[in-house]
mmCIF file of C-alpha atoms in Angstrom:
data_model
loop_
_atom_site.group_PDB
_atom_site.id
_atom_site.type_symbol
_atom_site.label_atom_id
_atom_site.label_comp_id
_atom_site.label_asym_id
_atom_site.label_seq_id
_atom_site.Cartn_x
_atom_site.Cartn_y
_atom_site.Cartn_z
ATOM 1 C CA GLY A 19 -25.060 -11.431 26.753
ATOM 2 C CA MET A 20 -23.253 -8.317 28.025
ATOM 3 C CA ALA A 21 -20.641 -10.481 29.755
ATOM 4 C CA VAL A 22 -19.887 -12.263 26.462
ATOM 5 C CA LEU A 23 -19.534 -8.909 24.651
ATOM 6 C CA ARG A 24 -17.253 -7.565 27.402
ATOM 7 C CA ASN A 25 -15.122 -10.702 27.168
ATOM 8 C CA LEU A 26 -14.888 -10.382 23.353
ATOM 9 C CA ARG A 27 -13.968 -6.701 23.700
ATOM 10 C CA ARG A 28 -11.239 -7.528 26.228
ATOM 11 C CA ARG A 29 -9.804 -10.190 23.924
ATOM 12 C CA TRP A 30 -9.904 -7.756 20.969
ATOM 13 C CA ASP A 31 -8.089 -5.036 22.974
ATOM 14 C CA ALA A 32 -5.456 -7.569 24.054
ATOM 15 C CA TYR A 33 -4.904 -8.766 20.484
ATOM 16 C CA LYS A 34 -1.483 -7.757 19.234
ATOM 17 C CA TYR A 35 -0.772 -9.191 15.783
ATOM 18 C CA ARG A 36 -0.560 -7.409 12.442
ATOM 19 C CA PHE A 37 -3.780 -8.837 11.009
ATOM 20 C CA VAL A 38 -7.157 -8.956 12.741
ATOM 21 C CA PRO A 39 -8.269 -11.999 14.777
ATOM 22 C CA TRP A 40 -10.164 -13.586 11.870
ATOM 23 C CA LEU A 41 -6.834 -14.488 10.291
ATOM 24 C CA ALA A 42 -5.266 -15.750 13.522
ATOM 25 C CA PHE A 43 -8.215 -18.053 14.238
ATOM 26 C CA ASN A 44 -8.319 -19.366 10.660
ATOM 27 C CA VAL A 45 -4.592 -19.820 10.081
ATOM 28 C CA ARG A 46 -3.884 -21.230 13.534
ATOM 29 C CA ARG A 47 -3.141 -24.691 12.123
ATOM 30 C CA GLN A 48 -0.295 -23.385 9.966
ATOM 31 C CA ARG A 49 3.179 -23.276 11.463
ATOM 32 C CA ARG A 50 3.878 -19.719 12.513
ATOM 33 C CA THR A 51 6.994 -17.607 12.504
ATOM 34 C CA LEU A 52 7.017 -14.627 14.837
ATOM 35 C CA ARG A 53 8.636 -11.241 14.397
ATOM 36 C CA TYR A 54 8.735 -9.025 17.493
ATOM 37 C CA VAL A 55 8.527 -5.237 17.201
ATOM 38 C CA PRO A 56 8.768 -3.176 20.389
ATOM 39 C CA GLU A 57 6.388 -0.208 20.157
ATOM 40 C CA SER A 58 9.176 2.312 20.760
ATOM 41 C CA SER A 59 10.877 1.361 17.463
ATOM 42 C CA LEU A 60 7.655 2.040 15.498
ATOM 43 C CA ASP A 61 8.769 -0.692 13.103
ATOM 44 C CA LYS A 62 10.795 1.601 10.789
ATOM 45 C CA ILE A 63 13.339 -0.086 8.531
ATOM 46 C CA VAL A 64 13.962 3.094 6.499
ATOM 47 C CA SER A 65 13.162 6.717 7.319
ATOM 48 C CA ASP A 66 9.863 8.435 6.468
ATOM 49 C CA GLY A 67 11.932 10.768 4.285
ATOM 50 C CA GLU A 68 13.144 7.858 2.141
ATOM 51 C CA VAL A 69 9.584 6.515 1.778
ATOM 52 C CA PHE A 70 8.369 10.011 0.808
ATOM 53 C CA GLU A 71 11.129 10.422 -1.808
ATOM 54 C CA THR A 72 10.414 7.001 -3.354
ATOM 55 C CA LEU A 73 6.669 7.678 -3.656
ATOM 56 C CA LEU A 74 7.365 11.165 -5.049
ATOM 57 C CA LYS A 75 9.757 9.764 -7.661
ATOM 58 C CA VAL A 76 7.466 6.906 -8.758
ATOM 59 C CA PHE A 77 4.243 8.965 -8.806
ATOM 60 C CA THR A 78 5.926 11.801 -10.715
ATOM 61 C CA ALA A 79 7.214 9.340 -13.302
ATOM 62 C CA LEU A 80 3.728 7.831 -13.669
ATOM 63 C CA LEU A 81 2.191 11.301 -14.058
ATOM 64 C CA VAL A 82 4.792 12.485 -16.594
ATOM 65 C CA ASN A 83 4.103 9.296 -18.557
ATOM 66 C CA ASP A 84 0.302 9.695 -18.323
ATOM 67 C CA PHE A 85 0.439 13.303 -19.543
ATOM 68 C CA GLY A 86 3.219 12.849 -22.094
ATOM 69 C CA GLY A 87 5.441 15.373 -20.292
ATOM 70 C CA GLN A 88 2.708 18.038 -20.356
ATOM 71 C CA GLU A 89 1.465 19.749 -17.214
ATOM 72 C CA PRO A 90 -1.591 17.838 -15.885
ATOM 73 C CA GLY A 91 -4.791 19.213 -17.408
ATOM 74 C CA GLY A 92 -7.983 20.274 -15.668
ATOM 75 C CA ALA A 93 -7.172 23.180 -13.401
ATOM 76 C CA PRO A 94 -3.938 25.171 -13.555
ATOM 77 C CA LEU A 95 -1.500 24.219 -10.797
ATOM 78 C CA PRO A 96 -0.448 26.838 -8.218
ATOM 79 C CA ASP A 97 2.861 28.542 -9.101
ATOM 80 C CA VAL A 98 4.938 26.614 -6.562
ATOM 81 C CA GLN A 99 3.597 23.257 -7.739
ATOM 82 C CA ARG A 100 4.000 24.222 -11.399
ATOM 83 C CA ARG A 101 7.686 24.983 -10.768
ATOM 84 C CA SER A 102 8.238 21.730 -8.841
ATOM 85 C CA TRP A 103 6.360 19.787 -11.551
ATOM 86 C CA ARG A 104 8.703 21.166 -14.258
ATOM 87 C CA LEU A 105 11.810 20.511 -12.162
ATOM 88 C CA ARG A 106 10.771 16.932 -11.440
ATOM 89 C CA SER A 107 9.814 16.316 -15.106
ATOM 90 C CA ALA A 108 13.182 17.675 -16.279
ATOM 91 C CA GLU A 109 15.044 15.553 -13.717
ATOM 92 C CA LEU A 110 13.248 12.411 -14.904
ATOM 93 C CA ASP A 111 14.036 13.251 -18.537
ATOM 94 C CA GLN A 112 17.755 13.646 -17.648
ATOM 95 C CA GLN A 113 17.733 10.252 -15.941
ATOM 96 C CA GLY A 114 16.272 8.793 -19.134
ATOM 97 C CA ALA A 115 13.616 7.155 -17.027
ATOM 98 C CA LEU A 116 10.824 7.866 -19.435
ATOM 99 C CA VAL A 117 12.209 7.912 -22.927
ATOM 100 C CA ALA A 118 10.697 5.228 -25.153
ATOM 101 C CA TRP A 119 10.466 5.587 -28.909
ATOM 102 C CA GLY A 120 8.204 3.876 -31.372
ATOM 103 C CA ARG A 121 8.193 4.329 -35.132
ATOM 104 C CA ARG A 122 6.218 7.565 -34.822
ATOM 105 C CA GLY A 123 8.192 9.150 -31.992
ATOM 106 C CA PRO A 124 7.841 8.950 -28.200
ATOM 107 C CA ARG A 125 5.187 6.565 -26.847
ATOM 108 C CA ALA A 126 3.601 6.184 -23.437
ATOM 109 C CA LEU A 127 4.971 3.301 -21.381
ATOM 110 C CA SER A 128 2.949 0.814 -19.361
ATOM 111 C CA PRO A 129 2.864 1.617 -15.605
ATOM 112 C CA GLU A 130 5.079 -1.470 -14.986
ATOM 113 C CA GLU A 131 7.700 -0.179 -17.459
ATOM 114 C CA VAL A 132 7.637 3.231 -15.755
ATOM 115 C CA VAL A 133 8.318 1.662 -12.342
ATOM 116 C CA LEU A 134 11.039 -0.585 -13.828
ATOM 117 C CA ARG A 135 12.827 2.416 -15.340
ATOM 118 C CA THR A 136 12.375 4.537 -12.207
ATOM 119 C CA LEU A 137 13.228 2.020 -9.452
ATOM 120 C CA GLY A 138 15.097 -0.695 -11.344
ATOM 121 C CA PHE A 139 12.468 -3.389 -10.771
ATOM 122 C CA CYS A 140 8.757 -4.071 -11.129
ATOM 123 C CA THR A 141 6.452 -6.450 -9.258
ATOM 124 C CA ALA A 142 3.345 -8.314 -10.382
ATOM 125 C CA ARG A 143 0.677 -10.665 -9.066
ATOM 126 C CA ASP A 144 0.849 -14.317 -10.072
ATOM 127 C CA ARG A 145 0.058 -17.777 -8.705
ATOM 128 C CA SER A 146 1.995 -18.215 -5.447
ATOM 129 C CA SER A 147 4.857 -20.693 -5.194
ATOM 130 C CA VAL A 148 3.170 -21.898 -1.984
ATOM 131 C CA ARG A 149 0.607 -24.448 -3.147
ATOM 132 C CA SER A 150 -2.258 -23.486 -0.795
ATOM 133 C CA ALA A 151 -1.673 -19.719 -0.865
ATOM 134 C CA GLY A 152 -3.503 -18.675 -4.078
ATOM 135 C CA THR A 153 -2.245 -15.362 -5.458
ATOM 136 C CA GLY A 154 1.200 -14.024 -4.572
ATOM 137 C CA VAL A 155 3.440 -11.093 -5.550
ATOM 138 C CA PHE A 156 6.711 -11.574 -7.464
ATOM 139 C CA VAL A 157 9.619 -9.425 -8.641
ATOM 140 C CA ARG A 158 8.852 -9.739 -12.347
ATOM 141 C CA LYS A 159 11.903 -7.861 -13.640
ATOM 142 C CA GLY A 160 15.008 -6.234 -12.211
ATOM 143 C CA PHE A 161 16.619 -6.275 -8.776
ATOM 144 C CA VAL A 162 15.383 -4.935 -5.400
ATOM 145 C CA PRO A 163 18.138 -3.648 -3.067
ATOM 146 C CA ARG A 164 17.717 -4.069 0.693
ATOM 147 C CA GLY A 165 15.801 -1.162 2.286
ATOM 148 C CA THR A 166 13.801 -0.360 -0.888
ATOM 149 C CA VAL A 167 10.051 0.354 -0.859
ATOM 150 C CA VAL A 168 8.809 -2.549 -2.978
ATOM 151 C CA SER A 169 5.028 -2.365 -2.551
ATOM 152 C CA MET A 170 2.071 -0.566 -0.892
ATOM 153 C CA TYR A 171 -0.874 -1.976 1.066
ATOM 154 C CA PRO A 172 -4.060 -0.476 -0.461
ATOM 155 C CA GLY A 173 -7.466 -0.004 1.154
ATOM 156 C CA THR A 174 -9.853 2.019 3.303
ATOM 157 C CA VAL A 175 -8.354 3.424 6.518
ATOM 158 C CA TYR A 176 -10.489 3.048 9.662
ATOM 159 C CA ARG A 177 -9.680 4.831 12.899
ATOM 160 C CA LYS A 178 -10.524 3.260 16.233
ATOM 161 C CA HIS A 179 -14.287 2.953 16.837
ATOM 162 C CA GLU A 180 -15.212 3.495 13.164
ATOM 163 C CA PRO A 181 -17.639 0.831 11.881
ATOM 164 C CA ILE A 182 -15.777 -2.041 10.222
ATOM 165 C CA PHE A 183 -17.640 -5.052 11.664
ATOM 166 C CA PHE A 184 -19.607 -6.078 8.550
ATOM 167 C CA GLN A 185 -16.611 -5.485 6.258
ATOM 168 C CA SER A 186 -14.463 -7.668 8.547
ATOM 169 C CA LEU A 187 -16.629 -10.817 8.365
ATOM 170 C CA GLY A 188 -14.589 -13.535 6.668
ATOM 171 C CA ASN A 189 -12.116 -10.896 5.469
ATOM 172 C CA PRO A 190 -8.417 -11.855 5.732
ATOM 173 C CA PHE A 191 -7.212 -8.501 4.285
ATOM 174 C CA ILE A 192 -7.630 -6.237 7.336
ATOM 175 C CA PHE A 193 -4.231 -4.906 8.399
ATOM 176 C CA ARG A 194 -3.723 -3.596 11.946
ATOM 177 C CA CYS A 195 -1.396 -0.663 12.654
ATOM 178 C CA ILE A 196 0.538 -0.220 15.899
ATOM 179 C CA ASP A 197 -1.891 2.488 17.107
ATOM 180 C CA GLY A 198 -5.002 0.406 16.314
ATOM 181 C CA ILE A 199 -5.824 2.001 12.939
ATOM 182 C CA LEU A 200 -7.136 -0.672 10.537
ATOM 183 C CA ILE A 201 -6.699 -0.830 6.754
ATOM 184 C CA ASP A 202 -9.139 -2.968 4.764
ATOM 185 C CA GLY A 203 -7.300 -4.198 1.660
ATOM 186 C CA ASN A 204 -10.117 -6.404 0.332
ATOM 187 C CA ASP A 205 -10.894 -5.603 -3.331
ATOM 188 C CA LYS A 206 -14.274 -7.387 -3.377
ATOM 189 C CA GLY A 207 -17.786 -7.140 -1.920
ATOM 190 C CA LEU A 208 -18.725 -4.515 0.664
ATOM 191 C CA SER A 209 -15.083 -3.454 1.155
ATOM 192 C CA ARG A 210 -14.830 -2.571 -2.538
ATOM 193 C CA SER A 211 -18.056 -0.513 -2.466
ATOM 194 C CA VAL A 212 -16.973 1.410 0.642
ATOM 195 C CA TYR A 213 -13.590 2.278 -0.874
ATOM 196 C CA ARG A 214 -15.096 3.487 -4.155
ATOM 197 C CA SER A 215 -17.693 5.699 -2.465
ATOM 198 C CA CYS A 216 -15.073 7.262 -0.135
ATOM 199 C CA SER A 217 -12.814 7.942 -3.115
ATOM 200 C CA TRP A 218 -15.586 9.686 -5.096
ATOM 201 C CA ARG A 219 -16.539 11.718 -2.016
ATOM 202 C CA ASP A 220 -12.989 13.104 -1.674
ATOM 203 C CA GLN A 221 -12.455 14.291 -5.262
ATOM 204 C CA LEU A 222 -11.160 17.867 -5.295
ATOM 205 C CA GLY A 223 -12.325 19.589 -8.492
ATOM 206 C CA PRO A 224 -10.403 17.912 -11.343
ATOM 207 C CA PHE A 225 -8.027 16.147 -8.939
ATOM 208 C CA GLN A 226 -8.577 12.602 -7.716
ATOM 209 C CA MET A 227 -7.361 12.325 -4.116
ATOM 210 C CA SER A 228 -6.866 8.555 -4.302
ATOM 211 C CA ASP A 229 -6.457 5.663 -6.719
ATOM 212 C CA VAL A 230 -9.356 3.262 -7.398
ATOM 213 C CA SER A 231 -7.567 1.258 -10.100
ATOM 214 C CA TRP A 232 -5.997 -1.122 -7.534
ATOM 215 C CA LEU A 233 -9.489 -2.692 -7.371
ATOM 216 C CA THR A 234 -8.949 -3.909 -10.957
ATOM 217 C CA ALA A 235 -6.525 -6.310 -12.635
ATOM 218 C CA ALA A 236 -4.530 -3.350 -14.038
ATOM 219 C CA PRO A 237 -3.563 -0.858 -11.285
ATOM 220 C CA GLN A 238 -2.254 2.497 -12.559
ATOM 221 C CA ASN A 239 0.141 2.402 -9.570
ATOM 222 C CA PRO A 240 1.825 -1.022 -9.909
ATOM 223 C CA LEU A 241 3.121 -0.853 -6.304
ATOM 224 C CA ALA A 242 -0.445 -1.203 -4.958
ATOM 225 C CA VAL A 243 -0.489 -5.010 -4.713
ATOM 226 C CA GLY A 244 0.823 -5.430 -1.152
ATOM 227 C CA GLN A 245 -2.367 -7.078 0.110
ATOM 228 C CA TYR A 246 -1.485 -10.164 -1.967
ATOM 229 C CA VAL A 247 1.945 -10.686 -0.384
ATOM 230 C CA ASN A 248 1.832 -14.067 1.376
ATOM 231 C CA ASN A 249 2.887 -14.998 4.889
ATOM 232 C CA CYS A 250 6.364 -16.408 5.394
ATOM 233 C CA SER A 251 7.043 -19.886 6.764
ATOM 234 C CA TYR A 252 10.048 -21.832 8.023
ATOM 235 C CA GLU A 253 10.721 -22.865 4.412
ATOM 236 C CA LYS A 254 10.075 -19.407 2.897
ATOM 237 C CA ALA A 255 11.578 -16.714 5.120
ATOM 238 C CA ALA A 256 10.217 -13.137 5.095
ATOM 239 C CA ASN A 257 12.043 -10.878 2.615
ATOM 240 C CA VAL A 258 9.830 -7.783 3.120
ATOM 241 C CA CYS A 259 8.213 -6.181 6.166
ATOM 242 C CA TYR A 260 5.390 -3.704 6.732
ATOM 243 C CA GLN A 261 6.148 -0.089 7.613
ATOM 244 C CA GLU A 262 3.620 2.584 8.527
ATOM 245 C CA PHE A 263 3.827 5.984 6.824
ATOM 246 C CA ASP A 264 1.643 9.065 7.299
ATOM 247 C CA VAL A 265 1.337 11.009 4.039
ATOM 248 C CA PRO A 266 2.268 14.619 4.900
ATOM 249 C CA ARG A 267 -0.123 17.502 4.129
ATOM 250 C CA HIS A 268 2.350 18.980 1.635
ATOM 251 C CA PHE A 269 2.257 15.861 -0.573
ATOM 252 C CA PRO A 270 1.622 17.286 -4.091
ATOM 253 C CA VAL A 271 -2.091 17.382 -4.913
ATOM 254 C CA GLU A 272 -1.565 16.206 -8.502
ATOM 255 C CA LEU A 273 0.203 13.032 -7.272
ATOM 256 C CA ARG A 274 -2.482 11.953 -4.787
ATOM 257 C CA GLN A 275 -4.357 10.162 -7.569
ATOM 258 C CA TYR A 276 -1.772 7.352 -7.205
ATOM 259 C CA LEU A 277 -2.271 6.844 -3.445
ATOM 260 C CA PRO A 278 -4.194 3.563 -2.997
ATOM 261 C CA ASN A 279 -5.689 4.561 0.367
ATOM 262 C CA VAL A 280 -8.655 6.630 1.519
ATOM 263 C CA VAL A 281 -10.003 7.507 4.993
ATOM 264 C CA TYR A 282 -13.402 6.114 5.929
ATOM 265 C CA SER A 283 -14.509 9.352 7.604
ATOM 266 C CA HIS A 284 -13.124 12.633 6.329
ATOM 267 C CA GLU A 285 -14.689 14.754 9.090
ATOM 268 C CA ILE A 286 -11.664 14.134 11.315
ATOM 269 C CA GLU A 287 -8.600 16.069 10.214
ATOM 270 C CA SER A 288 -5.554 13.793 10.167
ATOM 271 C CA ASP A 289 -2.805 12.627 7.837
ATOM 272 C CA LEU A 290 -3.574 9.676 5.567
ATOM 273 C CA ARG A 291 -2.075 6.451 6.916
ATOM 274 C CA CYS A 292 -0.309 4.290 4.337
ATOM 275 C CA ILE A 293 1.511 0.988 4.690
ATOM 276 C CA VAL A 294 4.556 0.283 2.544
ATOM 277 C CA LEU A 295 6.451 -2.995 2.251
ATOM 278 C CA VAL A 296 10.215 -2.602 2.536
ATOM 279 C CA ALA A 297 12.835 -5.155 1.416
ATOM 280 C CA LEU A 298 14.607 -6.838 4.369
ATOM 281 C CA ARG A 299 17.352 -8.103 2.025
ATOM 282 C CA ASP A 300 18.341 -7.911 -1.641
ATOM 283 C CA ILE A 301 15.611 -9.600 -3.742
ATOM 284 C CA ASN A 302 16.318 -11.018 -7.194
ATOM 285 C CA GLN A 303 14.202 -11.248 -10.344
ATOM 286 C CA GLY A 304 11.682 -14.095 -10.163
ATOM 287 C CA GLU A 305 11.535 -14.253 -6.351
ATOM 288 C CA GLU A 306 8.184 -14.170 -4.542
ATOM 289 C CA LEU A 307 7.663 -11.628 -1.755
ATOM 290 C CA PHE A 308 6.923 -12.942 1.751
ATOM 291 C CA SER A 309 6.021 -10.840 4.796
ATOM 292 C CA ASN A 310 5.308 -11.728 8.412
ATOM 293 C CA TYR A 311 1.594 -11.713 9.306
ATOM 294 C CA TYR A 312 2.501 -12.623 12.878
ATOM 295 C CA THR A 313 4.483 -9.546 13.766
ATOM 296 C CA ILE A 314 3.787 -8.765 17.430
ATOM 297 C CA VAL A 315 3.351 -5.004 17.700
ATOM 298 C CA ASN A 316 3.571 -4.320 21.406
#
């Protein structure tokens, strides 16, 4: 018995693809395409600064829209954040990103419209163009330039040795980071319950520290659909790739409600790991997003 466990452990430690072994064993019959990432490169297509700025811009636009340009309610923001909130709101107004008028004056936009006006495109889930693939993610409107953050991979973040065994059974949504951190992007069953309880645990007064709406059909952050991006093939080449991003401590507290990730155990102090999907080339309206599940990460 112990020998079998040791052998399984050795095989797990030697495993080097982006998704956990369940997927490799179950998709083995499909033709694979490989993408090789040496560890030293850390798989960065764009800088952390660019990822940070994109998330800041999108989340601010969503918040301005949600609060109708008013400072977020609940508790008063600290002076520094209040000033940055007003500056960012004013900047968005100047860009015209969030001006929509109905018959009775300004109206709130849908989250998809906010992203479209802020980034120039919006994505949505729909039936995949690959017959056997189920749900996929498409560029519904607009145009995605190369090097743009186009999506986020939501879910509970597990550090090495944290208990994920029962959540992993039959679960094809567990993403593996270069350093062994795992992100469970399953929106059903035990995975869903774990995420919701961790999110409630982390609430800070009136401020939500993470987004739970990605578990529904209508996410308040429309980028949080990256778990439904399908694997590429020889016929459908990858047009996006995964990139790891640690959310810095100074990320504004009022914008954390749009982050679709939460740590399993909050006793250990560390930055929140997020995964973004970045465009490898220009992507046009109507195109489906394809990533590479078989990226070798060491």
